[in-house]
Amino acid sequence: MIRSVLASYLKHANISRFIDLLPPREGKMATMKSLIGLINKIQRACTVLGDHGGEGMSLWEALPTVAVVGGQSSGKSSVLESVVGRDFLPRGSGIVTRRPLVLQLHKTEEGTTEYAEFLHAPKKKFADFAAVRKEIEDETDRITGKSKQISNIPIQLSIYSPNVVNLTLIDLPGLTKVAVEGQPDSIVQDIENMVRSYVEKPNCIILAISPANQDIATSDAIKLAREVDPTGERTFGVATKLDIMDKGTDCLDVLEGRSYRLQHPWVGIVNRSQADINKRVDMIAARRKEREYFETSPEYGHLASRMGSEYLAKLLSQHLETVIRQKIPSIVALINKSIDEINAELDRIGRPIAVDSGAQLYTILELCRAFDRVFKEHLDGGRPGGDRIYGVFDHQLPAALKKLPFDRHLSTKNVQKVVSEADGYQPHLIAPEQGYRRLIDGSISYFKGPAEATVDAVHFVLKELVRKSISETEELKRFPTLASDIAAAANEALERFRDESRKTVLRLVDMESSYLTVEFFRKLHMEPEKEKPNPRNAPAPNADPYSDNHFRKIGSNVSAYINMVCDTLRNSLPKAVVYCQVREAKRSLLNFFYAQVGRKEKEKLGAMLDEDPQLMERRGTLAKRLELYKQARDDIDAVAWK
């Protein structure tokens, strides 16, 4: 069995020749103890990073653990203290354990001094276990306050002693049925949910504590264990308070597996009496007294070799070693998968930036180019948005040209007014040239509005594309300062392009009025005017050159010319806008910014690469987790080779 498990481990951990290099039996036991110590080390590191039990699948959850479950007054604290051989747990009425306590036991050489360490105070050693109890109370209050609330953030406690076995236990809040004063009504369900979140994990070994002086069928711990572990393969049953059962009764049906069968043997425990607790009877003496009880008991004497807190500790330690050995392949597989996922996320959010100015400048330019690529994709159709520029030319400009007030400007009344004013005191003889020119100049000036509006509309689209490109450039998300600088530089460049474009389109409009297409009017003059039939011998029309018909003819001629100009501008204005704005945006949007960046000093370059604090925090967390996983993998390999 061991060889098959190890062979599976080799497959995941890539350790060759492991089977051939197996040490002798004593070495194997040392290796297994090292594995328990390794699991403890990884567990502590996980807790530091905020990865702890009860909050979904993680490396912490993949580590085999022993969770101690029991109702209030079931003797749970006494069992733990018996296993440790020390008084160190808070006691009192109501819910005393309000945070999970991860208790890691480390066996030391005989004759060494016992001491305890808390993960939240790693540099302080506690030789006084009364101070350990006080620290547990204070640390609980630090998270939950003085209220009777609970928290799933664990307290990590390591005890080093020659009187313990290598073992890790998680002491969970006692299951209760009624909320006491100062607790919310939901406390009963909250505690059950917390306990369940630990014991339902497949890697959790359940230590179900049940008082022997109560019906086992009513045991809160057994009831919960049956729900999450119906086959009983993960559950160890512990019957406490055997010595205070009613006379004439015993717990043999439970201890011998007839009342409630588990795949592992039940263990009976004799707790210290309240009087012993009050007198602070030495725990080592209490262990000796417990052994004597079982050895001399007429009911349990035949079970004495597998009863008591010392036997329970050894049983759990051996079983935990076996489970760790079996879980190594899956732990290594999870570690390798997590390393790949973390590396992928670090690649996505970006690695740390070098501190020298050359590397910083290179990074800035690369980020600018990344933004520029996205911006060009918008313009060229690889991403949506550039088509809106075509919409300006194809819809907005023609619509604006169509709305120009030429009908009003070239009305008979206004034509007469303009022509008369142009003639002065000398009436025109044939064609009012000055009148024509004034009418044409006035009409062409109306084109300036749509021309400038086209420039502004394209400018607005380009600015929006800059904003979208900034937000869509993944590489820039980690550098909000640089993203802001690039956006500002791009918008400044667009302003310059707009100014140049406005000048150009206004020149195009002015050019139409600066030189008239004379040939157009010559053709009009040479075309004979078609005579209309005169019905019923009506009198001939008035040949007066200042008649309404004459002015209507002038208005019609000007309108025809303006329509020709309109067609010309409808085609030339988009060309000018594209040349001055769109084309320049594609070619030189950040050229000025590049020149400025090249002259910046190292400190200013570093300021531009000031990352989003949340992203920096995320990268730091990922880097620490990556370091944890890599170290865990190396440690597992090292222990396996030992």
XYZ file of C-alpha atoms in Angstrom:
642
model
C 0.000 0.000 0.000
C 2.777 2.425 0.995
C 4.720 1.684 -2.184
C 1.680 2.290 -4.393
C 0.988 5.616 -2.673
C 4.613 6.636 -3.026
C 4.645 5.609 -6.662
C 1.669 7.888 -7.216
C 3.543 10.617 -5.379
C 6.534 10.149 -7.672
C 4.299 10.727 -10.658
C 3.150 14.100 -9.293
C 6.347 15.265 -7.615
C 8.744 14.082 -10.333
C 11.058 12.389 -7.847
C 12.825 9.443 -9.432
C 14.412 6.475 -7.689
C 12.417 7.225 -4.515
C 11.226 3.639 -4.069
C 14.759 2.325 -4.326
C 16.043 4.785 -1.744
C 13.465 4.084 0.968
C 15.155 4.284 4.405
C 14.625 1.661 7.088
C 11.527 1.634 9.275
C 12.916 4.058 11.861
C 13.754 6.472 9.071
C 10.222 6.181 7.736
C 8.754 7.182 11.069
C 11.135 10.137 11.208
C 10.016 11.103 7.708
C 6.377 10.951 8.710
C 7.048 13.153 11.740
C 8.811 15.540 9.398
C 5.725 15.501 7.194
C 3.498 16.486 10.104
C 5.918 19.292 10.892
C 5.882 20.269 7.222
C 2.081 20.391 7.129
C 2.189 22.566 10.249
C 4.674 24.891 8.561
C 2.584 25.210 5.401
C -0.537 25.722 7.499
C 1.056 28.586 9.412
C 2.221 30.214 6.194
C -1.274 29.917 4.730
C -2.778 31.570 7.798
C -0.360 34.493 7.510
C -1.553 35.015 3.933
C -5.198 34.929 4.998
C -5.766 31.438 3.605
C -7.426 29.421 6.354
C -10.055 26.776 6.770
C -13.742 27.318 6.334
C -13.572 29.614 3.297
C -13.572 27.451 0.196
C -11.010 25.210 -1.446
C -7.394 26.354 -1.031
C -4.025 24.949 -0.073
C -5.040 25.170 3.580
C -8.120 23.107 2.813
C -6.023 20.490 1.011
C -3.921 19.880 4.119
C -5.131 17.028 6.371
C -6.398 18.343 9.704
C -8.146 17.073 12.814
C -11.188 19.159 13.792
C -12.485 18.829 17.336
C -16.291 18.999 17.391
C -18.617 18.852 20.367
C -21.530 20.499 22.058
C -21.173 22.889 24.953
C -20.250 21.118 28.202
C -19.288 17.987 26.292
C -15.798 18.027 27.793
C -14.132 19.221 24.613
C -11.717 21.596 26.365
C -10.765 18.961 28.927
C -9.935 16.493 26.157
C -7.653 18.997 24.452
C -5.919 19.894 27.692
C -5.441 16.212 28.493
C -3.850 15.644 25.084
C -1.503 18.594 25.632
C -0.941 17.920 29.319
C -1.446 21.557 30.253
C -4.157 23.962 31.430
C -4.231 26.572 28.695
C -7.796 26.977 27.376
C -10.237 29.669 28.506
C -13.121 28.395 30.587
C -16.460 29.824 31.576
C -20.178 29.705 30.897
C -21.727 30.105 27.462
C -19.652 30.116 24.292
C -16.018 30.369 25.352
C -14.370 29.306 22.075
C -15.444 32.016 19.625
C -12.674 31.605 17.047
C -11.133 28.424 15.634
C -7.944 27.525 17.512
C -5.375 25.761 15.338
C -3.331 23.845 17.889
C -0.043 22.484 16.567
C 1.788 20.093 18.917
C 5.511 19.526 18.455
C 7.216 16.760 20.417
C 10.626 17.794 21.753
C 13.432 15.880 23.420
C 12.977 14.686 26.988
C 14.061 17.226 29.555
C 13.532 20.269 27.322
C 11.458 23.200 28.530
C 7.841 23.451 27.443
C 6.752 26.647 25.759
C 4.090 27.995 23.417
C 4.127 30.433 20.503
C 1.330 32.308 18.743
C 1.513 33.038 15.050
C 0.338 36.603 15.642
C 3.235 37.100 18.140
C 6.021 34.971 16.626
C 8.886 36.481 18.614
C 7.358 35.841 22.025
C 7.656 32.508 23.843
C 5.098 31.674 26.517
C 6.453 29.422 29.267
C 3.523 30.292 31.561
C 0.407 28.536 30.244
C -1.861 30.795 32.272
C -0.497 33.573 30.066
C -1.367 31.421 27.031
C -4.979 31.298 28.209
C -5.017 35.076 28.679
C -3.507 35.608 25.203
C -6.201 33.420 23.612
C -8.880 35.504 25.330
C -7.262 38.798 24.315
C -6.699 37.701 20.715
C -10.312 36.520 20.482
C -11.536 39.885 21.748
C -9.271 41.680 19.279
C -11.350 40.336 16.384
C -14.771 39.825 17.956
C -14.654 42.543 20.589
C -15.989 41.994 24.080
C -19.258 40.762 22.604
C -20.148 37.116 22.302
C -19.882 37.173 18.515
C -17.892 34.521 16.648
C -15.302 34.788 13.867
C -13.898 32.199 11.458
C -10.417 33.800 11.494
C -8.290 31.222 13.345
C -5.839 31.671 16.179
C -2.673 29.695 15.500
C -0.967 28.231 18.574
C 2.116 25.997 18.612
C 3.119 24.072 21.747
C 6.564 22.521 22.078
C 6.778 19.860 24.756
C 8.253 16.407 25.448
C 4.832 15.383 26.784
C 2.954 15.647 23.457
C 2.921 13.795 20.159
C 3.279 15.448 16.767
C -0.296 16.411 16.023
C -2.439 19.279 14.730
C -5.923 19.876 16.118
C -8.477 22.561 15.329
C -10.653 23.482 18.277
C -13.981 24.789 16.970
C -16.735 26.649 18.872
C -19.034 24.325 20.773
C -22.348 23.518 19.129
C -25.267 25.041 20.974
C -29.039 25.016 20.790
C -29.919 28.331 22.459
C -28.516 31.839 22.121
C -27.519 33.422 25.427
C -27.857 37.053 26.400
C -25.792 39.335 24.208
C -25.826 36.990 21.235
C -27.932 37.328 18.078
C -30.644 34.775 17.446
C -28.638 33.514 14.486
C -25.678 32.436 16.656
C -26.860 28.809 16.811
C -26.927 28.514 13.025
C -23.777 30.612 12.625
C -21.757 28.242 14.809
C -23.107 25.187 13.026
C -22.271 26.726 9.642
C -18.719 27.482 10.746
C -18.151 24.001 12.143
C -19.738 22.412 9.093
C -17.503 24.417 6.735
C -14.503 22.686 8.330
C -15.735 19.135 8.831
C -17.379 18.720 5.422
C -13.989 18.986 3.687
C -12.774 15.546 2.520
C -9.336 16.125 4.092
C -10.730 16.823 7.553
C -10.555 14.156 10.278
C -13.475 14.642 12.666
C -12.915 14.179 16.387
C -16.501 13.968 17.676
C -16.726 14.574 21.441
C -19.827 13.174 23.181
C -20.490 12.994 26.948
C -21.089 9.383 28.076
C -23.698 10.476 30.617
C -26.026 11.515 27.785
C -27.731 9.424 25.119
C -25.359 9.101 22.164
C -28.344 9.535 19.835
C -28.683 13.139 21.063
C -25.000 14.001 20.561
C -24.607 17.167 18.501
C -21.151 16.094 17.348
C -22.245 12.632 16.185
C -25.319 14.066 14.480
C -23.186 16.520 12.454
C -20.502 13.909 11.737
C -23.147 11.500 10.431
C -24.370 14.177 8.004
C -20.969 15.076 6.520
C -19.326 11.634 6.888
C -22.116 9.048 6.594
C -19.686 6.128 6.174
C -17.756 7.112 9.301
C -14.373 6.755 7.621
C -13.247 10.234 8.696
C -14.768 10.237 12.185
C -13.178 9.317 15.511
C -15.646 9.067 18.394
C -14.641 10.144 21.907
C -16.808 9.419 24.925
C -16.095 11.711 27.882
C -17.235 11.773 31.523
C -17.270 7.966 31.891
C -16.612 8.304 35.614
C -19.762 10.309 36.354
C -22.310 8.070 34.649
C -25.258 6.909 36.761
C -24.501 3.879 38.894
C -25.409 0.656 37.170
C -24.838 2.095 33.707
C -21.813 2.027 31.459
C -20.705 3.043 27.975
C -19.598 -0.340 26.650
C -22.167 -0.443 23.839
C -20.699 2.780 22.489
C -17.015 2.004 23.087
C -17.313 -1.463 21.556
C -19.131 -0.100 18.516
C -22.522 -1.703 19.058
C -24.491 1.473 19.707
C -22.998 3.560 16.907
C -20.396 1.946 14.689
C -17.543 3.892 13.156
C -14.692 2.663 10.989
C -12.284 3.770 13.720
C -12.473 2.626 17.368
C -14.157 4.745 19.985
C -11.945 6.111 22.748
C -13.096 6.725 26.316
C -11.782 9.697 28.293
C -11.973 10.499 31.976
C -11.918 14.245 32.452
C -10.674 16.055 35.491
C -13.419 16.889 37.927
C -14.374 20.516 38.475
C -12.759 20.248 41.895
C -9.494 19.145 40.266
C -9.758 22.021 37.827
C -10.364 24.502 40.637
C -7.387 23.080 42.563
C -5.312 23.216 39.349
C -4.332 19.578 39.678
C -1.282 18.846 37.536
C -2.281 17.468 34.123
C 0.455 14.803 34.184
C -0.966 13.581 37.483
C -4.443 13.691 35.934
C -3.224 11.482 33.078
C -1.832 8.990 35.600
C -5.116 9.018 37.476
C -6.977 8.406 34.205
C -4.797 5.377 33.405
C -5.425 3.958 36.869
C -9.169 4.413 36.413
C -9.286 2.309 33.251
C -6.840 -0.306 34.516
C -8.857 -0.880 37.702
C -12.332 -0.456 36.208
C -14.419 -3.658 36.194
C -16.363 -2.375 33.164
C -13.526 -0.998 31.049
C -10.465 -2.883 32.284
C -10.351 -5.093 29.176
C -10.262 -1.934 27.040
C -7.672 -0.086 29.134
C -4.927 -0.356 26.497
C -6.951 1.709 24.032
C -8.583 4.172 26.390
C -7.486 7.547 27.730
C -6.162 10.836 26.404
C -2.607 9.576 25.838
C -3.840 6.733 23.646
C -6.157 9.132 21.786
C -3.259 11.471 21.002
C -1.075 8.631 19.678
C -3.972 7.193 17.676
C -4.705 10.528 16.034
C -1.012 11.224 15.377
C -0.519 7.881 13.628
C -3.701 8.289 11.622
C -2.765 11.840 10.637
C 0.606 10.564 9.428
C -1.125 7.947 7.311
C -3.553 10.453 5.823
C -0.756 12.914 5.035
C 1.148 10.141 3.309
C -1.920 9.320 1.213
C -2.672 12.954 0.405
C 0.815 13.932 -0.722
C 0.094 13.357 -4.447
C -3.063 15.463 -4.396
C -1.345 18.189 -2.343
C 1.552 18.345 -4.795
C -0.882 18.364 -7.735
C -2.811 21.260 -6.172
C 0.432 23.141 -5.493
C 1.593 22.719 -9.104
C -1.794 23.831 -10.430
C -1.821 26.845 -8.115
C 1.705 27.840 -9.180
C 0.642 27.764 -12.841
C -2.481 29.825 -12.120
C -0.580 32.420 -10.087
C 2.105 32.760 -12.755
C -0.607 33.226 -15.381
C -2.283 35.952 -13.339
C 1.038 37.678 -12.652
C 1.709 37.662 -16.384
C -1.728 39.153 -16.986
C -1.415 41.994 -14.470
C 2.287 42.496 -15.187
C 5.529 41.808 -13.407
C 7.319 44.417 -11.249
C 9.088 47.232 -13.119
C 12.874 47.617 -13.044
C 14.248 50.634 -11.181
C 16.874 51.900 -13.668
C 15.837 54.795 -15.918
C 16.612 52.963 -19.155
C 14.285 50.097 -18.313
C 11.618 52.516 -17.111
C 11.813 54.535 -20.341
C 11.624 51.336 -22.375
C 8.567 50.225 -20.400
C 6.833 53.581 -20.916
C 7.458 53.485 -24.649
C 6.200 49.906 -24.865
C 3.026 50.883 -23.029
C 2.556 53.852 -25.365
C 2.910 51.568 -28.352
C 0.386 49.172 -26.852
C -2.097 52.047 -26.526
C -1.299 53.230 -30.052
C -2.031 49.761 -31.456
C -5.437 49.684 -29.796
C -6.212 53.227 -31.004
C -5.335 52.344 -34.608
C -7.455 49.204 -34.399
C -10.421 51.430 -33.557
C -9.728 53.697 -36.526
C -9.075 50.900 -38.999
C -12.070 48.793 -38.036
C -10.393 46.096 -35.940
C -12.382 47.471 -33.002
C -15.681 49.384 -33.095
C -15.849 53.187 -33.080
C -13.926 54.310 -36.160
C -17.037 53.894 -38.298
C -18.538 56.890 -36.496
C -16.151 59.141 -38.439
C -17.606 57.849 -41.681
C -21.033 58.555 -40.212
C -20.043 62.199 -39.781
C -19.136 62.451 -43.476
C -21.991 60.374 -44.826
C -24.857 61.630 -42.640
C -24.098 64.629 -40.466
C -22.346 66.747 -43.112
C -24.943 66.203 -45.912
C -27.755 66.844 -43.426
C -26.129 70.085 -42.292
C -25.590 71.217 -45.882
C -29.197 70.480 -46.718
C -30.380 72.691 -43.857
C -28.469 75.794 -45.004
C -30.889 78.752 -45.569
C -30.240 79.248 -49.315
C -33.960 79.561 -50.058
C -34.194 82.579 -47.815
C -30.882 84.075 -48.938
C -31.759 83.675 -52.658
C -35.385 84.689 -52.378
C -36.552 87.237 -54.967
C -36.871 89.915 -52.349
C -33.350 89.390 -50.936
C -31.811 89.079 -54.418
C -33.394 92.377 -55.400
C -32.089 94.001 -52.215
C -28.513 92.684 -52.657
C -28.377 93.540 -56.374
C -29.790 97.023 -55.827
C -27.277 97.755 -53.083
C -24.450 96.453 -55.288
C -25.498 98.707 -58.214
C -25.327 101.884 -56.169
C -26.540 104.926 -58.080
C -25.637 103.344 -61.439
C -28.098 100.616 -62.499
C -26.530 97.581 -64.122
C -26.903 97.357 -67.866
C -27.013 93.631 -68.629
C -25.856 91.340 -65.816
C -25.378 92.637 -62.269
C -21.844 91.222 -61.731
C -21.330 92.822 -58.330
C -24.733 91.601 -57.249
C -23.880 88.109 -58.383
C -20.592 88.201 -56.476
C -22.222 89.429 -53.292
C -24.964 86.817 -53.520
C -22.380 84.081 -54.115
C -20.091 85.296 -51.320
C -23.005 85.432 -48.900
C -24.155 81.953 -49.879
C -20.686 80.389 -49.640
C -20.146 81.866 -46.167
C -22.952 79.577 -44.940
C -20.709 76.583 -45.652
C -18.360 77.583 -42.835
C -20.789 76.373 -40.179
C -21.069 72.755 -41.466
C -17.330 72.724 -42.179
C -16.425 73.634 -38.591
C -19.122 71.329 -37.221
C -17.589 68.452 -39.200
C -14.181 69.201 -37.707
C -15.640 69.284 -34.182
C -17.668 66.095 -34.687
C -14.607 64.141 -35.854
C -12.604 65.622 -32.971
C -15.224 64.372 -30.515
C -15.089 60.875 -32.025
C -11.297 60.807 -31.851
C -11.334 61.924 -28.209
C -13.836 59.175 -27.398
C -11.624 56.634 -29.169
C -8.664 57.782 -27.082
C -10.693 57.249 -23.915
C -11.821 53.801 -25.043
C -8.323 52.842 -26.116
C -6.898 53.836 -22.738
C -9.469 51.681 -20.933
C -8.999 48.749 -23.319
C -5.195 48.681 -23.165
C -4.687 45.948 -20.582
C -1.049 46.870 -20.001
C -2.033 50.377 -18.866
C -4.493 49.284 -16.199
C -1.725 48.825 -13.667
C -0.363 52.360 -14.273
C -3.166 54.917 -13.778
C -0.731 57.843 -13.669
C 0.840 56.926 -17.010
C -2.590 56.238 -18.495
C -3.683 59.723 -17.432
C -0.511 61.259 -18.891
C -0.986 59.451 -22.218
C -4.641 60.489 -22.387
C -3.728 64.123 -21.699
C -0.964 64.074 -24.327
C -3.230 62.429 -26.905
C -6.002 64.961 -26.303
C -3.557 67.855 -26.582
C -2.396 66.465 -29.923
C -6.005 66.125 -31.077
C -6.582 69.774 -30.171
C -3.661 70.775 -32.386
C -4.955 68.610 -35.215
C -8.409 70.149 -34.832
C -7.049 73.678 -35.019
C -5.135 72.860 -38.182
C -8.141 71.087 -39.657
C -10.401 74.044 -38.919
C -8.022 76.396 -40.680
C -7.850 74.082 -43.679
C -11.602 73.624 -44.166
C -12.208 77.361 -43.784
C -9.573 77.947 -46.451
C -11.414 75.526 -48.718
C -14.626 77.480 -48.234
C -12.865 80.822 -48.748
C -11.248 79.527 -51.942
C -14.670 78.896 -53.448
C -15.561 82.582 -53.071
C -12.126 83.957 -53.951
C -12.309 82.738 -57.523
C -15.585 82.067 -59.300
C -15.920 79.532 -62.067
C -16.623 82.068 -64.830
C -17.295 79.379 -67.424
C -20.393 78.410 -65.482
C -21.954 81.861 -65.973
C -20.834 82.169 -69.579
C -22.720 78.982 -70.352
C -25.763 80.423 -68.647
C -25.532 83.595 -70.756
C -25.062 81.655 -74.000
C -28.023 79.351 -73.419
C -31.108 80.837 -75.148
C -33.993 81.411 -72.868
C -36.864 79.185 -73.818
C -40.035 81.065 -74.623
C -43.105 79.846 -72.930
C -46.356 79.643 -74.944
C -48.625 82.591 -74.476
C -52.110 81.202 -73.928
C -55.132 82.995 -75.242
C -53.068 85.808 -76.798
C -52.003 87.161 -73.382
C -49.856 90.285 -73.471
C -46.072 89.726 -73.664
C -44.233 89.620 -70.346
C -42.670 92.766 -69.070
C -39.136 93.033 -70.431
C -38.124 95.370 -67.602
C -34.702 94.212 -66.331
C -35.777 95.092 -62.774
C -38.858 92.906 -62.837
C -39.386 90.017 -60.389
C -38.767 87.568 -63.187
C -35.317 89.055 -63.705
C -34.397 88.726 -60.036
C -35.773 85.199 -59.876
C -33.516 84.360 -62.795
C -30.514 85.759 -60.940
C -31.430 83.790 -57.814
C -31.828 80.641 -59.871
C -28.421 81.109 -61.493
C -26.714 81.691 -58.135
C -28.507 78.689 -56.645
C -27.252 76.469 -59.472
C -23.699 77.655 -58.859
C -23.977 77.164 -55.099
C -25.251 73.613 -55.652
C -22.127 72.958 -57.709
C -19.966 74.385 -54.900
C -21.892 72.315 -52.365
C -21.119 69.129 -54.296
C -17.463 70.100 -54.395
C -17.268 70.821 -50.653
C -19.221 67.677 -49.797
C -16.263 65.767 -51.253
C -13.356 68.013 -50.313
C -14.228 68.744 -46.680
C -13.992 65.050 -45.568
C -10.666 64.778 -47.385
C -9.306 67.773 -45.526
C -10.580 66.520 -42.163
C -9.135 63.049 -42.696
C -5.813 64.497 -43.810
C -5.484 66.963 -40.952
C -7.074 64.992 -38.085
C -7.529 61.257 -38.693
C -4.329 60.727 -40.659
C -2.270 62.753 -38.203
C -3.829 60.933 -35.251
C -2.714 57.632 -36.768
C 0.767 58.897 -37.626
C 1.846 61.179 -34.803
C -0.636 61.125 -31.924
C 2.078 60.696 -29.261
C 5.128 62.150 -31.062
C 5.239 65.211 -28.832
C 4.771 62.996 -25.763
C 7.697 60.783 -26.843
C 9.950 63.825 -27.079
C 8.923 64.979 -23.592
C 9.390 61.558 -22.009
C 12.869 61.231 -23.465
C 13.940 64.354 -21.556
C 12.465 63.338 -18.189
C 14.669 62.429 -15.241
C 14.609 59.061 -13.491
C 12.427 60.256 -10.608
C 9.781 61.597 -12.972
C 9.833 58.385 -15.009
C 9.280 56.425 -11.819
C 6.384 58.701 -10.891
C 4.752 58.017 -14.246
C 4.938 54.282 -13.519
C 3.194 54.683 -10.184
C 0.841 51.731 -10.121
C -2.688 51.381 -8.839
C -2.306 50.622 -5.086
C -4.917 47.873 -5.293
C -3.034 46.236 -8.149
C 0.262 46.507 -6.294
C -1.360 44.925 -3.264
C -2.780 42.159 -5.432
C 0.611 41.457 -7.009
C 2.237 41.419 -3.575
C -0.325 38.927 -2.323
C 0.157 36.734 -5.375
C 3.944 36.913 -5.056
C 3.779 35.826 -1.413
C 1.375 33.016 -2.244
C 3.618 31.918 -5.109
C 6.598 31.893 -2.779
C 4.589 29.832 -0.277
C 3.578 27.253 -2.870
C 7.085 26.928 -4.304
C 8.580 26.585 -0.832
C 5.922 24.025 0.100
C 6.720 22.002 -2.996
C 10.457 22.129 -2.270
C 9.884 21.182 1.366
C 7.742 18.200 0.410
C 10.412 17.057 -2.003
C 13.113 17.512 0.658
C 11.165 15.555 3.292
C 10.472 12.771 0.808
C 14.178 12.473 0.023
C 15.174 12.485 3.678
